[in-house]
Each structure stands twice: as structure tokens, then as C-alpha cells.
mmCIF file of C-alpha atoms in Angstrom:
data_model
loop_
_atom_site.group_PDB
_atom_site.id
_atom_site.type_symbol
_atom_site.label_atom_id
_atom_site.label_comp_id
_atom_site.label_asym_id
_atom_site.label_seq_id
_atom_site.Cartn_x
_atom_site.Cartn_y
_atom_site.Cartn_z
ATOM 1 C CA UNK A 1 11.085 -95.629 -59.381
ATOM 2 C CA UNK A 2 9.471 -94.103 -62.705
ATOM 3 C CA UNK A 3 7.412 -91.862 -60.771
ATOM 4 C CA UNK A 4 10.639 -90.394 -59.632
ATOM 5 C CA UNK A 5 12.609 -90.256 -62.407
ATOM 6 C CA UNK A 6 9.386 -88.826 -64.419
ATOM 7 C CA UNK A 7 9.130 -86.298 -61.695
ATOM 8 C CA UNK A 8 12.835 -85.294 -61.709
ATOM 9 C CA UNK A 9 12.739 -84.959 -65.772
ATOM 10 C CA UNK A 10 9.913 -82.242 -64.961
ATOM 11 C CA UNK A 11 11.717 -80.534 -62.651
ATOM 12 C CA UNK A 12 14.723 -80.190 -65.059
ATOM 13 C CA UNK A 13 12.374 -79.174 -67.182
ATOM 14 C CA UNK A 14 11.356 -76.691 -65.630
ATOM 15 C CA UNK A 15 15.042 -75.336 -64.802
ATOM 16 C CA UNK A 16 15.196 -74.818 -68.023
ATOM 17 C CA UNK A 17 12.305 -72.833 -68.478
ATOM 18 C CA UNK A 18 12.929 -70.597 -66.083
ATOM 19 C CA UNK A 19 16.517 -69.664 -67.121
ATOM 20 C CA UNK A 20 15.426 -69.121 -70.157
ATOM 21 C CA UNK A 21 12.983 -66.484 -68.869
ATOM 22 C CA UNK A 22 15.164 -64.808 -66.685
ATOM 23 C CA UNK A 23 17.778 -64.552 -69.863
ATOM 24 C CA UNK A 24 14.937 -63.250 -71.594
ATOM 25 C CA UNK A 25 13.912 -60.488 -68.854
ATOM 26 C CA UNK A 26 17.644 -59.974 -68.883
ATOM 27 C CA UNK A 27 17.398 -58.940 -72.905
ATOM 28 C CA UNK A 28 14.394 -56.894 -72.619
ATOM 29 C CA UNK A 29 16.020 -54.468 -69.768
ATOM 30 C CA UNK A 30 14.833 -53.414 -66.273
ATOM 31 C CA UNK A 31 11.418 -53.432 -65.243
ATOM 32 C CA UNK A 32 11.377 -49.329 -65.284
ATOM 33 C CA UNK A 33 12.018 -49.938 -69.529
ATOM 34 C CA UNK A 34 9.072 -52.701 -69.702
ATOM 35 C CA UNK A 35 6.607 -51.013 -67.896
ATOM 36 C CA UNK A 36 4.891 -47.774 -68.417
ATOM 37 C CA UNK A 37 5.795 -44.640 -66.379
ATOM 38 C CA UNK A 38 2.881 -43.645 -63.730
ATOM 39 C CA UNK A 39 2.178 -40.217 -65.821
ATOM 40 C CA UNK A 40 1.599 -42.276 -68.736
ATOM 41 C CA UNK A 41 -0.765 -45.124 -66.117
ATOM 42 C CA UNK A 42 -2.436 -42.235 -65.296
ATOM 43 C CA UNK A 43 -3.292 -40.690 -68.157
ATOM 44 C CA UNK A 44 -4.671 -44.078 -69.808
ATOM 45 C CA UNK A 45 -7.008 -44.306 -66.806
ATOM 46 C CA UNK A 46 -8.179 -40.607 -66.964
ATOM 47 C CA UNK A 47 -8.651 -41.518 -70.645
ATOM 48 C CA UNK A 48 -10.757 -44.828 -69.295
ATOM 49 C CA UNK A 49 -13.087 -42.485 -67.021
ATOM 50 C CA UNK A 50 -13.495 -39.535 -69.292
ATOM 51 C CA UNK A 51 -14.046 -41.318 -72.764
ATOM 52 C CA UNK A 52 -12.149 -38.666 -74.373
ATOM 53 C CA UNK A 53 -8.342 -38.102 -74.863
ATOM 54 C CA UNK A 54 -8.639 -34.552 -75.149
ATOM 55 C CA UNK A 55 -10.577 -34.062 -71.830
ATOM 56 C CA UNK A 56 -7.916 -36.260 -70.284
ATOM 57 C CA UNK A 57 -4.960 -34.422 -71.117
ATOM 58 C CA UNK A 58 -7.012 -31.403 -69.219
ATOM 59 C CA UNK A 59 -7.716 -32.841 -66.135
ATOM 60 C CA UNK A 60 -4.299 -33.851 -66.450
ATOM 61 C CA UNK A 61 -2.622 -30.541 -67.653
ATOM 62 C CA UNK A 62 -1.094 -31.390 -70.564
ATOM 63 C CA UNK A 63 -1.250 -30.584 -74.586
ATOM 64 C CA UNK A 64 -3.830 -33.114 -76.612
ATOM 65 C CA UNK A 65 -0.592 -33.502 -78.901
ATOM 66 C CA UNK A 66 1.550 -34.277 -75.989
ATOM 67 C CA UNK A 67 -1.378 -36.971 -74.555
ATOM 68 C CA UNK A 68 -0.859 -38.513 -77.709
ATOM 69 C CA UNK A 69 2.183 -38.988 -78.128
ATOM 70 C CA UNK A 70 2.586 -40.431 -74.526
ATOM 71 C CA UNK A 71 -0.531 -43.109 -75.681
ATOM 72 C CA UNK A 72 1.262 -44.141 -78.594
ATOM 73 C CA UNK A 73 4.815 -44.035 -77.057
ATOM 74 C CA UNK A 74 2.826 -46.381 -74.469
ATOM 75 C CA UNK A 75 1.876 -48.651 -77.246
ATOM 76 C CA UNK A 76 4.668 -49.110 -79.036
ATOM 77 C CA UNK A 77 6.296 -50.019 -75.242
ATOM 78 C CA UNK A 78 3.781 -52.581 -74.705
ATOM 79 C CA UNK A 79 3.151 -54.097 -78.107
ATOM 80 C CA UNK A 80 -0.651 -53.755 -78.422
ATOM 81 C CA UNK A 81 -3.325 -50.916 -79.230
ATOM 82 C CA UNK A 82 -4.575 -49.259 -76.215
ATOM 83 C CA UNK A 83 -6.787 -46.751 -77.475
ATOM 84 C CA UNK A 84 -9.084 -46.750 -80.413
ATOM 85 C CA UNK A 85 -9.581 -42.985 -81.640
ATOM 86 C CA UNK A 86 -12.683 -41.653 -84.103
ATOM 87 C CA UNK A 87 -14.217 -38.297 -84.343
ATOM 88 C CA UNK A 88 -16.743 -38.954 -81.674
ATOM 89 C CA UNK A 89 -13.994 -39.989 -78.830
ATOM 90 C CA UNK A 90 -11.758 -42.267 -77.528
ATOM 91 C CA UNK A 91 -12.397 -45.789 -76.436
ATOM 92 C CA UNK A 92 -10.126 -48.390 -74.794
ATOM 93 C CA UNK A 93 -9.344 -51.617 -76.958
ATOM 94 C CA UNK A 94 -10.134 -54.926 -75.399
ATOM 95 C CA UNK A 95 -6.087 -55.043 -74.517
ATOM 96 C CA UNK A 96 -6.172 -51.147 -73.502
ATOM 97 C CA UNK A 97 -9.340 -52.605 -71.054
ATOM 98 C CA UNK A 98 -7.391 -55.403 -69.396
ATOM 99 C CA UNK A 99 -4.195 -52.999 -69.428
ATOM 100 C CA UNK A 100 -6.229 -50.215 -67.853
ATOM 101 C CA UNK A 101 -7.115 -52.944 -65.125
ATOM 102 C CA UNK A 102 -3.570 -53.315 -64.069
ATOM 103 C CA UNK A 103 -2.796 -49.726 -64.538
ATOM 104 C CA UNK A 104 -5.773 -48.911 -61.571
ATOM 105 C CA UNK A 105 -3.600 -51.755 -59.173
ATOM 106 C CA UNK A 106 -0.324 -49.925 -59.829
ATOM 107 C CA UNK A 107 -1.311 -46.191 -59.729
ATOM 108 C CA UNK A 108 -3.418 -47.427 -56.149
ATOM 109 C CA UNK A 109 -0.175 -48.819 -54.823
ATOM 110 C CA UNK A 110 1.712 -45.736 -55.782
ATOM 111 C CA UNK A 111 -0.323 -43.427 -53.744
ATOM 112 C CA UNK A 112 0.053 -45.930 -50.944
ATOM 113 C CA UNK A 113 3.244 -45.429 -51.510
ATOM 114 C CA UNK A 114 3.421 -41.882 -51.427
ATOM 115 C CA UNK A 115 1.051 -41.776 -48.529
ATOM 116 C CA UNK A 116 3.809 -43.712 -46.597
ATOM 117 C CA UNK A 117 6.794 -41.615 -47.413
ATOM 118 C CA UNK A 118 4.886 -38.543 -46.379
ATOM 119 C CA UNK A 119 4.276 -40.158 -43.281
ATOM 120 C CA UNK A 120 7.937 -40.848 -42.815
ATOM 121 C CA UNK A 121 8.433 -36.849 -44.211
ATOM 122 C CA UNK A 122 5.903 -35.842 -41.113
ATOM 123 C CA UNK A 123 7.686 -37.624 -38.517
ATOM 124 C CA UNK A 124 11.126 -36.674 -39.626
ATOM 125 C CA UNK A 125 9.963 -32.856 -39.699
ATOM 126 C CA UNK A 126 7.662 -33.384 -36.131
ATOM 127 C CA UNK A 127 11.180 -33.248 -34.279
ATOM 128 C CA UNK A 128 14.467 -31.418 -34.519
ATOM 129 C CA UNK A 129 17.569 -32.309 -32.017
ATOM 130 C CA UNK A 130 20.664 -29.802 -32.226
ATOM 131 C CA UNK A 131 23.855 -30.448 -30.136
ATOM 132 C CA UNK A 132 25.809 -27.092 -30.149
ATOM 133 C CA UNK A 133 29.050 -25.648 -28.578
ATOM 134 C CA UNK A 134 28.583 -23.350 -25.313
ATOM 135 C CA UNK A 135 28.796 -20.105 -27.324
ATOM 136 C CA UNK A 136 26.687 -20.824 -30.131
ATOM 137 C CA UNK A 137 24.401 -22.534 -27.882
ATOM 138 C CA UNK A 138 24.441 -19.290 -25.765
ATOM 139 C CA UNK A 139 24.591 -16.552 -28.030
ATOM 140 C CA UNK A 140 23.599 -17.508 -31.704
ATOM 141 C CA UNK A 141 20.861 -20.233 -31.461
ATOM 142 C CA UNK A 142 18.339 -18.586 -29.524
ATOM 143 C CA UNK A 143 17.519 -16.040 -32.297
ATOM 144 C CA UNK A 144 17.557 -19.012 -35.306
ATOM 145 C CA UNK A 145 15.493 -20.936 -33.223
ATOM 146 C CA UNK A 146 12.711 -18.073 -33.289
ATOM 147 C CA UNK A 147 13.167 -17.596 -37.217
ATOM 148 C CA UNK A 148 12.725 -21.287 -37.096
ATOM 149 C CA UNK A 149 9.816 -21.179 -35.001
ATOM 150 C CA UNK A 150 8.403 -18.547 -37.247
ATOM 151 C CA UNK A 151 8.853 -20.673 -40.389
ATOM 152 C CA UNK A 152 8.094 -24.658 -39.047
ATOM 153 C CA UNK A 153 5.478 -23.577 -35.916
ATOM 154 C CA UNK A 154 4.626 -27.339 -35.647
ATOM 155 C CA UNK A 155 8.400 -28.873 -35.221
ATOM 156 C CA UNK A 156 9.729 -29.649 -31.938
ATOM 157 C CA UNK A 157 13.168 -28.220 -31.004
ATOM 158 C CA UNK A 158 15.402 -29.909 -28.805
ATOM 159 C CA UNK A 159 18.392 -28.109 -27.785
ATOM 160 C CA UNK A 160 22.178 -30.091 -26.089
ATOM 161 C CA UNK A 161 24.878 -27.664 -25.158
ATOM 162 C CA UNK A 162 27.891 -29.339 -24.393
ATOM 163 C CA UNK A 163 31.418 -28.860 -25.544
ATOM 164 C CA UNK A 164 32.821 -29.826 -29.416
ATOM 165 C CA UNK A 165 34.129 -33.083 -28.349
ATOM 166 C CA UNK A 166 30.056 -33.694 -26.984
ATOM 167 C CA UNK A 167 28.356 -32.340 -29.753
ATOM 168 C CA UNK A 168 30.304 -35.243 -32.090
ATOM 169 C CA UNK A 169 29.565 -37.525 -30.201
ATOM 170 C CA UNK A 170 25.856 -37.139 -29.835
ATOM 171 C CA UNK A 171 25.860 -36.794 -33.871
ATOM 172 C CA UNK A 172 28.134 -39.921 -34.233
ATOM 173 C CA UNK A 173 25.840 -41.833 -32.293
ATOM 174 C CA UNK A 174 22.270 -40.658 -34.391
ATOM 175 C CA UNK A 175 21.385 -38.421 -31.100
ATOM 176 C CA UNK A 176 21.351 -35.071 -32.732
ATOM 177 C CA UNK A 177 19.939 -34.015 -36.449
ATOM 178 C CA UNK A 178 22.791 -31.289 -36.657
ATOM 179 C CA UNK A 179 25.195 -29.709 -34.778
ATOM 180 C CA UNK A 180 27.075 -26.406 -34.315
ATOM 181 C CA UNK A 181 30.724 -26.580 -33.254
ATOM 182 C CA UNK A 182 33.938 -23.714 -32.583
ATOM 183 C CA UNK A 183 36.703 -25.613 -32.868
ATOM 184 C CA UNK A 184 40.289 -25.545 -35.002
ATOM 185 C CA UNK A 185 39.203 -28.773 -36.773
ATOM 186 C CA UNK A 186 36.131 -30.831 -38.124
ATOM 187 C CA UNK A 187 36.173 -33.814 -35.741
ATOM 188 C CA UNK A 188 36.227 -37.229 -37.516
ATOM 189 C CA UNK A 189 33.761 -38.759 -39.258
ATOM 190 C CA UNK A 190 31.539 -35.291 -39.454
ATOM 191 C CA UNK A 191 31.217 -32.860 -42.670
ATOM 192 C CA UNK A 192 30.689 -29.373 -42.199
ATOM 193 C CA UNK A 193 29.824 -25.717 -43.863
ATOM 194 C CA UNK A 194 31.591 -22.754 -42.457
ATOM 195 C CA UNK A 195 27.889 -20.324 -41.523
ATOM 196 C CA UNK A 196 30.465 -17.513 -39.210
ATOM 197 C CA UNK A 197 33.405 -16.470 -37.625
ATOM 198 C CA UNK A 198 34.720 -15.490 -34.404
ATOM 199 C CA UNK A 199 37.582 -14.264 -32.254
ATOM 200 C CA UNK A 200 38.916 -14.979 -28.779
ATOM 201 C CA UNK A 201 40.042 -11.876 -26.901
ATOM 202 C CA UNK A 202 41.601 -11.807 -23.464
ATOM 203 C CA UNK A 203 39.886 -10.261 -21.232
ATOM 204 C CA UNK A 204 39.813 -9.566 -17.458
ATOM 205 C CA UNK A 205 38.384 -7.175 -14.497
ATOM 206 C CA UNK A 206 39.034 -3.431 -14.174
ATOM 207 C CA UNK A 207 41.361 -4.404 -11.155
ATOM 208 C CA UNK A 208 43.542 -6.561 -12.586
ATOM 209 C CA UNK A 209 46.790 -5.589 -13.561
ATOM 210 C CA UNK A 210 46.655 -6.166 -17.347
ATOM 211 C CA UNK A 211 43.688 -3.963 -17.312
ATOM 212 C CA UNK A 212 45.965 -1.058 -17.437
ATOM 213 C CA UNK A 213 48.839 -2.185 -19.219
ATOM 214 C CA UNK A 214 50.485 -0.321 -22.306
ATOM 215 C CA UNK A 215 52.455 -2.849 -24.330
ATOM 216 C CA UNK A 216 50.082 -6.005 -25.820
ATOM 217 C CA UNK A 217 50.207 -8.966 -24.064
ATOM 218 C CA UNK A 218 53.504 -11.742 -25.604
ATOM 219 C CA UNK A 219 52.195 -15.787 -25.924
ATOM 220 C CA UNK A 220 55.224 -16.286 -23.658
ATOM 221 C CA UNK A 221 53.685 -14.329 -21.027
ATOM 222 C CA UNK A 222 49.714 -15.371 -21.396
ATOM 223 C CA UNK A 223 50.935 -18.980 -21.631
ATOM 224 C CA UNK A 224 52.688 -18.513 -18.263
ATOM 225 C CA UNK A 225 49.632 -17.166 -16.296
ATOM 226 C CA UNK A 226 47.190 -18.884 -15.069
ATOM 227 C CA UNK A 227 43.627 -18.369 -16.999
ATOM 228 C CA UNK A 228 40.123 -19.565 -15.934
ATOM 229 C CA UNK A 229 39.570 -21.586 -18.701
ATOM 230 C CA UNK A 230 37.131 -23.909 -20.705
ATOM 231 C CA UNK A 231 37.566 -27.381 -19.910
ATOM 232 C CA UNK A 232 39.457 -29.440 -22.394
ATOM 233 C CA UNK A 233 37.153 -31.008 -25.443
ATOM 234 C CA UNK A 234 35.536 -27.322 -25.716
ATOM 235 C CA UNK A 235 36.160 -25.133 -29.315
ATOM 236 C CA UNK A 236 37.465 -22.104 -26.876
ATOM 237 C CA UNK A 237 39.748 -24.280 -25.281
ATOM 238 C CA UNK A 238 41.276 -25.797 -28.449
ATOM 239 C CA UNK A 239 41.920 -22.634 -30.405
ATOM 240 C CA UNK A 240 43.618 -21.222 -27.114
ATOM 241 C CA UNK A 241 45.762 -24.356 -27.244
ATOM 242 C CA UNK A 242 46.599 -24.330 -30.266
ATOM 243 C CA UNK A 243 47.455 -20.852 -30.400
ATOM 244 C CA UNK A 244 49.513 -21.001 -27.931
ATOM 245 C CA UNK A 245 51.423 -24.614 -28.226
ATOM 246 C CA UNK A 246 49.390 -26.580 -25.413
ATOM 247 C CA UNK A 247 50.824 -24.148 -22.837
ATOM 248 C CA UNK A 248 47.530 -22.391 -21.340
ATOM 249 C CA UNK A 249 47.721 -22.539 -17.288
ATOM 250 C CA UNK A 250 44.340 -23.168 -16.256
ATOM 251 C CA UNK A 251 43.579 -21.327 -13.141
ATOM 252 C CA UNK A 252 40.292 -22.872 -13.135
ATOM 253 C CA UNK A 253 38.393 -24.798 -15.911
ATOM 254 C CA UNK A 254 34.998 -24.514 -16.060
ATOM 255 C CA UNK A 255 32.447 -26.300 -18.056
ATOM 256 C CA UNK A 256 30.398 -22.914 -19.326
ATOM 257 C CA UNK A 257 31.364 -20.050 -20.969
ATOM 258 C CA UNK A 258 28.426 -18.197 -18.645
ATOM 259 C CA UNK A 259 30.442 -19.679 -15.485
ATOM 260 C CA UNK A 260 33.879 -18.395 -17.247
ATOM 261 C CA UNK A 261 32.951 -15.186 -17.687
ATOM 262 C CA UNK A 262 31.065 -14.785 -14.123
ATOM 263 C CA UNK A 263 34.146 -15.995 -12.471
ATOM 264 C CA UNK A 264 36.293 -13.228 -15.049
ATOM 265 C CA UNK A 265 33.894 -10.244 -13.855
ATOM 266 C CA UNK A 266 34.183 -11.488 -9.936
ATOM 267 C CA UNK A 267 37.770 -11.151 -10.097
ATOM 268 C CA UNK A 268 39.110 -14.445 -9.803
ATOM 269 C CA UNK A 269 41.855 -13.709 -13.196
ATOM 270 C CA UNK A 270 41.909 -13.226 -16.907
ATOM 271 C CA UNK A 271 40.179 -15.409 -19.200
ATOM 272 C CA UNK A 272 40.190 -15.743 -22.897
ATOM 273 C CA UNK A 273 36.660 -15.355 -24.303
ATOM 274 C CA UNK A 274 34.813 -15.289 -27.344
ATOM 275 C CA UNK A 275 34.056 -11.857 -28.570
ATOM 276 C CA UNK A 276 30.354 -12.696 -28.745
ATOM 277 C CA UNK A 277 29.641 -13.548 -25.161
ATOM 278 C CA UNK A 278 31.638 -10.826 -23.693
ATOM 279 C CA UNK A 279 30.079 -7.848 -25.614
ATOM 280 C CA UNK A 280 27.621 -6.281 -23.092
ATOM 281 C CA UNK A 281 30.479 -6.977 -20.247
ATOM 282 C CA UNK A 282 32.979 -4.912 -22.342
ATOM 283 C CA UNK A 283 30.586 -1.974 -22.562
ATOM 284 C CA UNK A 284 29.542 -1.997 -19.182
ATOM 285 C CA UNK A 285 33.032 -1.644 -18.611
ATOM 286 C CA UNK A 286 32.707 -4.809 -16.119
ATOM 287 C CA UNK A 287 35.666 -6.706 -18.259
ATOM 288 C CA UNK A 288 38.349 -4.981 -20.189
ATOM 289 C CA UNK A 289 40.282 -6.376 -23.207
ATOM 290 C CA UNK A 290 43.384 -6.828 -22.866
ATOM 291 C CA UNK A 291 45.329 -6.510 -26.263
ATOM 292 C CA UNK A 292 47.701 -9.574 -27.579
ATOM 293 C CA UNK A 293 50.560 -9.155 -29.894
ATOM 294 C CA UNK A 294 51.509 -12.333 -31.573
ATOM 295 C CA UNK A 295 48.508 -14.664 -30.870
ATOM 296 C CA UNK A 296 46.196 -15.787 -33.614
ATOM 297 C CA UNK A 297 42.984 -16.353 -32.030
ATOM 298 C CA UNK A 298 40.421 -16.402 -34.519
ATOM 299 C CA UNK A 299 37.934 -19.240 -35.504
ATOM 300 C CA UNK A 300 35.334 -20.440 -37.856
ATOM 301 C CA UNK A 301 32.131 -21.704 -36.625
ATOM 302 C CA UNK A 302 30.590 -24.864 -38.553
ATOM 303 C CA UNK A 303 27.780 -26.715 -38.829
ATOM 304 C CA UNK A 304 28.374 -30.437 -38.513
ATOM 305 C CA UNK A 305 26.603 -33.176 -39.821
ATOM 306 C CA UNK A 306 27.874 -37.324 -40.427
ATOM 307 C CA UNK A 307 29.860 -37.484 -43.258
ATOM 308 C CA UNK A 308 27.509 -38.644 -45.932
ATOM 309 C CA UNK A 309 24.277 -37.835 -44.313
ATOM 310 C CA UNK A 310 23.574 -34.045 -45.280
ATOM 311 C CA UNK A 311 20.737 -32.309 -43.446
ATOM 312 C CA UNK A 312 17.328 -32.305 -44.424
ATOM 313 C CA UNK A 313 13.833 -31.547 -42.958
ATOM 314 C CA UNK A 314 13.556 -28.696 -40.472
ATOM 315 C CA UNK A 315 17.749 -29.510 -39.798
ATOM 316 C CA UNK A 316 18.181 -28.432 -43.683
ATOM 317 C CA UNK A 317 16.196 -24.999 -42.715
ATOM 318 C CA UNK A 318 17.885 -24.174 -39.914
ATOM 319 C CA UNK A 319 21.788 -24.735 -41.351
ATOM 320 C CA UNK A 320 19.906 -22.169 -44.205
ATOM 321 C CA UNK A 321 19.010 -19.777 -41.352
ATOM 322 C CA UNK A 322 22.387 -19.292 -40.169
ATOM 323 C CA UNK A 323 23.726 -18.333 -43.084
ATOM 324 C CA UNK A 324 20.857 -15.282 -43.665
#
């Protein structure tokens, strides 16, 4: 029964002890106030090796003055000499000895440290996934991607084209690094830059009808005829909606604005079409545009991103190549 209670009354004891130390670490401030930065670790053991603080403020590339000031500043954070000086050198005190031996154990873990983040940094940058709308996919990307390619030879580029509604998705669920998008809106939970803009024009074959029309197309009459059309969820497809009230008549929807505009040039009816995917067509004189009087049909392009997460790594450099 003593040996109990005796043991208890020690461990109370000790309670104590250790409250009062932790109210005491409290006082003092966070570790990164106690301890000495690693420039300062670093320059004690160059100091250590070299025998001389002059020679390790060299190495080091810093001012003699400015070595010691950062010694003494060191001091006066620890509470003991470090470093006796004379006119034939510097020499560690029995304290700056024992000091110095910790110094080596933290400066060694640092550059473990470091070692392991730039491992992290070199598997980030080995890879790069983009998820990006049809037309950027189509008609932009392929010419950053070689100005990438120039610039990071050794990162892997993998490349989703789907529609807006897609390329959130894949960023929403960590699948993609970035993404590219055409739409009237950011879609939730994504932040975005503005790196272009574009237009929708109507366009159609040299045989159709509005090919040779006078007066600009009204939204009353392009929302009445039937259009081959982007499937809903694409950038193309919401502007169009948009512009015109949710009233486009798909003809046909089609999942690619390559497929829209093939089916356009065959003959099969109008379409509306971004101005960058129709430009050789239009000279060629295999689609014509059709002008439109009262229809706003102009978009931004955007980089996307989850909110909070802005792009770094080879995703960073490429969101800076689009806007060169």
C-alpha cells in the first residue's frame, strides 16, 4: 500500500514538473525563436572546419562584419560563448564544441530534408495532365505544347479533350493539373485567368440558302432553324444558348467541333462555330459566314484550376505560355 501511494506522489510529481516546463517553453516562444537559423548552423560549422571566421564567411559569401554579427547574435540567442576570437584565428569554446555537435545533426537533417522535397519537386514536374475544351484542345494547345516541349524536354504531357462540363470534372476529381475551358461561366468550385478571346460565327455551305442572303440573320430566326450543334455541357454550346435564350434547334449534336464542322462543309445545315476552327474553311471558300444582327456571341477562354490550388510546376509554365 506505501509502495503505491509513494509511487503515485512521484507521479504527481512529476505532473508538476512537466507543466511547469511546458509553461516555461510557452514563455520563451516557438522553437524557430530558441533555436538558431540554419545560415547561422552553418556558418558556426564552416567556422569549426576552417579555424578562421574570416575564411568562413568566404566559403560562405558573406562580409567578415556580417559573420560576426550573426556569431554573436547566435550567442546572445543561446546564452553561452561560441567562439573564442584572437589575432591568430578563431576557435570554438568548449560550449561552441558541444553546440557545433548538434548544429552537424540539424544542418544533416536539413539537407535530407531538402533532398526529399526535391524529390517530390521531380515527380510533380515528371508529369503534366491538361483537360481542355474541343477548340482549345484542337486549335490552341498543340502550338503551347511545343513551346512547352521546348522549355521542360523531360515532362510528360498528357492531353483530355472533352467538353467544359468534362474538363471540371476531371480537375474536381485531382485527374488533370490544369484545364482550359470556353464557356459563359467558371464552373463551381474552379478559379480561373482569362489567357484569350473568341467569337462564334454562323456559318454554313456555299449551297445553302443563307449563304447568299442580304439582310443579317434575327435570333428569332437562327433560334427557329435547326443547327448541327455541340452537344450540351460544351463552351460552344452554352454561349449559343445563352445567346439566344435556350432556344437553339439542334439538327444534330455532335460531340467534336472537327465532326461539326465536317458535317457543316458536307451540307447537312448551318452551324455556329468558333472563329478559330473555321478559318482555313472560310478561305477556301468551303463555309461561308453568315452575318447575325442582334446576337452576342463572343467568349473568353480561361484557364481553370481548383479554387485554392493555383498551378505550379510545368502546369504554372504552361498557363504563362498562353498568355505570350
Amino acid at each position: 500500500m506505501s509502495r503505491g501511494t509513494a509511487s503515485g506522489a512521484g507521479g504527481g510529481t512529476g505532473g508538476v514538473e512537466g507543466g511547469q516546463g511546458d509553461r516555461g517553453r510557452s514563455v520563451a516562444g516557438s522553437l524557430a525563436h530558441r533555436v538558431p537559423d540554419l545560415g547561422a548552423l552553418e556558418l558556426l560549422l564552416a567556422v569549426a572546419r576552417l579555424g578562421s571566421l574570416g575564411g568562413a564567411a568566404r566559403e560562405l559569401g558573406i562580409t567578415q562584419p556580417a559573420a560576426s554579427s550573426r556569431i554573436r547574435s547566435m550567442e546572445r540567442q543561446l546564452g553561452v560563448a561560441l567562439v573564442d576570437r584572437s589575432p591568430r584565428g578563431s576557435r570554438l569554446t568548449d560550449a561552441g564544441a558541444l553546440v557545433t555537435d548538434w548544429a552537424r545533426r540539424i544542418v544533416e537533417a536539413a539537407d535530407a530534408f531538402d533532398a526529399g522535397a526535391q524529390a517530390l519537386r521531380d515527380r510533380r514536374d515528371s508529369r503534366l495532365r491538361v483537360a481542355a475544351s474541343m477548340t482549345i484542345a484542337e486549335y490552341l494547345l498543340p502550338g503551347w505544347l511545343v513551346a512547352l516541349r521546348a522549355q521542360l524536354p523531360d515532362t510528360a504531357v498528357s492531353l483530355l479533350a472533352g467538353n467544359s462540363a468534362t474538363v471540371a470534372e476531371r480537375l474536381l476529381a485531382d485527374d488533370a493539373d490544369l484545364g482550359f475551358v470556353e464557356g459563359v461561366s467558371v464552373p463551381t468550385g474552379l478559379d480561373s485567368a482569362v489567357i484569350g478571346h473568341d467569337r462564334l460565327i454562323v456559318v454554313t455551305a456555299p449551297g445553302h440558302p443563307w449563304a447568299r442572303r442580304r439582310r443579317p440573320l434575327e435570333a428569332a430566326e437562327l433560334a427557329s432553324t435547326p443547327l448541327i450543334l455541340r452537344e450540351k455541357g460544351s463552351g460552344t454550346r452554352q454561349v449559343l444558348d445563352a445567346a439566344l435564350g435556350g432556344l437553339a434547334r439542334p439538327l444534330i449534336e455532335l460531340s467534336s467541333t472537327t465532326a461539326v464542322k465536317a458535317a457543316a462543309v458536307g451540307g447537312a445545315g448551318p452551324s455556329v462555330l468558333s472563329e478559330l476552327a473555321v478559318g482555313e474553311e472560310l478561305t477556301t471558300r468551303r463555309l461561308v459566314s453568315v452575318p447575325v444582327a442582334d446576337v452576342v456571341l463572343a467568349r473568353d477562354l480561361r484557364a481553370v484550376w481548383p479554387t485554392g490550388h493555383r498551378p505550379t510546376g510545368p502546369a504554372r509554365r504552361l498557363l504563362s505560355l498562353t498568355r505570350a
